[in-house]
Amino acid sequence: MAQPRKTHGAKPRASDVHILAIAGQKGGSGKSTLAICLAAEALVRKQRVLLVDADPQGTSRMWGDAALGAGHPAPTVVSMGASMIHPGQLDALVGNYDLVVIDCPGRHDETQRAALMLCDLALLPCGPSSAEAWALAGSIALVTAARQVKPALQAGVVITRKKPRTALGRSVRDDLVQSGLPVFSTELGDRVAYQEALGFGQGVTTYAPRDAAADEVRGLYDEIFNPRKEPRRG
């Protein structure tokens, strides 16, 4: 089972993540960007990928449409809500894929609870300010409640939209350590390449493979799924 790297802790032991949920109650934290980029990178690595758009804004679905329209490789994209947990819904599809990525909405507790009950690992993106770290409390409470029913649920925090050449990331990491959840070593910067890639219907690792953003996504992917590689440090 995947275990995100703690700031002070052991190397992750990742092998059995089949369903990955990008969760969190706060909007604007980069959930859809993270879900799309990880799903696209898994596709690059020859995985069969299902991307579940559970956000009413439909960012992942629209990205999938853009990818198909431009002729770019894309995972299978489906839209689902809280009913994904019902028999005959997501469970009827997952066996056809190596990885399922669920793009959760913000402030939709019922849908997020369903995703947490289905996933093996939940990633909670957090922006680069102490206020955003403090706002993560509600998301952590949802994870804690889900673990009462599903003790094997793994969860970790990913710092997103970090400003280059600032100390914000370091201060946020210190705040997040107090949350009780592991914090991934890899941090995603506030980079134009992420938004440009989505607009062209691509993941950032194929749109701008030499950009720092691509390095970040590959580093996070390896930290989650490849226990043989030392995780990148932020």
Short mmCIF file of N, CA and C in Angstrom, two decimals, residues 20-25 29 31 34 112 116 121-127 136-143 154-160 176 179 181-184:
data_model
loop_
_atom_site.label_atom_id
_atom_site.label_comp_id
_atom_site.label_asym_id
_atom_site.label_seq_id
_atom_site.Cartn_x
_atom_site.Cartn_y
_atom_site.Cartn_z
N LEU A 20 -6.83 6.26 -6.90
CA LEU A 20 -6.21 7.44 -6.32
C LEU A 20 -7.23 8.57 -6.34
N ALA A 21 -7.52 9.16 -5.19
CA ALA A 21 -8.46 10.28 -5.12
C ALA A 21 -7.70 11.57 -4.84
N ILE A 22 -7.98 12.60 -5.63
CA ILE A 22 -7.42 13.92 -5.38
C ILE A 22 -8.53 14.70 -4.68
N ALA A 23 -8.39 14.86 -3.38
CA ALA A 23 -9.50 15.33 -2.55
C ALA A 23 -9.14 16.64 -1.86
N GLY A 24 -10.10 17.14 -1.08
CA GLY A 24 -9.90 18.38 -0.35
C GLY A 24 -11.10 19.29 -0.50
N GLN A 25 -11.52 19.90 0.59
CA GLN A 25 -12.73 20.72 0.56
C GLN A 25 -12.50 22.11 -0.02
N SER A 29 -7.19 24.76 -5.03
CA SER A 29 -5.93 24.20 -4.53
C SER A 29 -5.16 23.43 -5.61
N LYS A 31 -6.63 20.72 -7.48
CA LYS A 31 -7.02 19.30 -7.53
C LYS A 31 -7.12 18.79 -8.97
N LEU A 34 -3.73 18.53 -10.71
CA LEU A 34 -2.97 17.40 -10.20
C LEU A 34 -3.53 16.08 -10.72
N GLN A 112 -16.98 13.50 -1.82
CA GLN A 112 -15.65 13.22 -1.30
C GLN A 112 -15.65 11.99 -0.40
N LEU A 116 -13.36 8.72 -0.94
CA LEU A 116 -12.46 8.24 0.11
C LEU A 116 -12.74 6.79 0.47
N LEU A 121 -5.53 5.55 -1.90
CA LEU A 121 -4.71 6.67 -1.46
C LEU A 121 -5.41 7.98 -1.81
N ALA A 122 -5.50 8.87 -0.84
CA ALA A 122 -6.06 10.20 -1.08
C ALA A 122 -4.95 11.23 -1.00
N LEU A 123 -4.84 12.04 -2.04
CA LEU A 123 -3.91 13.16 -2.04
C LEU A 123 -4.69 14.44 -1.74
N LEU A 124 -4.19 15.22 -0.79
CA LEU A 124 -4.82 16.48 -0.43
C LEU A 124 -3.91 17.62 -0.85
N PRO A 125 -4.19 18.28 -1.98
CA PRO A 125 -3.36 19.42 -2.39
C PRO A 125 -3.55 20.59 -1.43
N CYS A 126 -2.49 21.33 -1.20
CA CYS A 126 -2.56 22.50 -0.32
C CYS A 126 -1.72 23.61 -0.91
N GLY A 127 -2.29 24.79 -1.02
CA GLY A 127 -1.58 25.94 -1.56
C GLY A 127 -0.50 26.45 -0.64
N LEU A 136 -7.00 23.20 5.75
CA LEU A 136 -7.00 21.78 5.42
C LEU A 136 -7.68 20.93 6.51
N ALA A 137 -7.98 21.55 7.65
CA ALA A 137 -8.53 20.80 8.78
C ALA A 137 -9.81 20.04 8.42
N GLY A 138 -10.69 20.68 7.63
CA GLY A 138 -11.93 20.00 7.26
C GLY A 138 -11.68 18.77 6.41
N SER A 139 -10.71 18.85 5.50
CA SER A 139 -10.38 17.71 4.65
C SER A 139 -9.77 16.58 5.48
N ILE A 140 -8.93 16.94 6.43
CA ILE A 140 -8.32 15.93 7.29
C ILE A 140 -9.40 15.25 8.14
N ALA A 141 -10.40 16.01 8.57
CA ALA A 141 -11.50 15.43 9.33
C ALA A 141 -12.25 14.40 8.50
N LEU A 142 -12.45 14.69 7.20
CA LEU A 142 -13.12 13.71 6.33
C LEU A 142 -12.30 12.43 6.21
N VAL A 143 -10.98 12.57 6.06
CA VAL A 143 -10.11 11.41 5.98
C VAL A 143 -10.18 10.60 7.27
N GLN A 154 -4.99 5.25 2.92
CA GLN A 154 -3.77 6.05 3.04
C GLN A 154 -4.05 7.47 2.54
N ALA A 155 -3.37 8.44 3.11
CA ALA A 155 -3.57 9.83 2.72
C ALA A 155 -2.30 10.62 2.94
N GLY A 156 -2.10 11.64 2.13
CA GLY A 156 -0.95 12.51 2.27
C GLY A 156 -1.22 13.85 1.63
N VAL A 157 -0.44 14.84 2.00
CA VAL A 157 -0.61 16.21 1.54
C VAL A 157 0.44 16.52 0.47
N VAL A 158 0.01 17.21 -0.58
CA VAL A 158 0.92 17.69 -1.63
C VAL A 158 0.87 19.21 -1.67
N ILE A 159 2.00 19.84 -1.49
CA ILE A 159 2.07 21.31 -1.59
C ILE A 159 2.01 21.71 -3.06
N THR A 160 1.08 22.59 -3.41
CA THR A 160 0.89 23.01 -4.80
C THR A 160 1.01 24.53 -4.90
N LEU A 176 2.10 22.07 8.02
CA LEU A 176 1.45 20.82 7.63
C LEU A 176 1.94 19.63 8.43
N SER A 179 -0.32 18.54 11.01
CA SER A 179 -1.65 18.03 10.64
C SER A 179 -1.83 16.57 10.98
N LEU A 181 -0.83 14.18 8.99
CA LEU A 181 -0.72 13.43 7.75
C LEU A 181 0.68 13.59 7.18
N PRO A 182 1.19 12.55 6.49
CA PRO A 182 2.48 12.70 5.81
C PRO A 182 2.40 13.79 4.74
N VAL A 183 3.52 14.46 4.51
CA VAL A 183 3.62 15.49 3.48
C VAL A 183 4.60 15.01 2.43
N PHE A 184 4.15 14.94 1.19
CA PHE A 184 5.03 14.47 0.13
C PHE A 184 6.21 15.42 -0.05
#
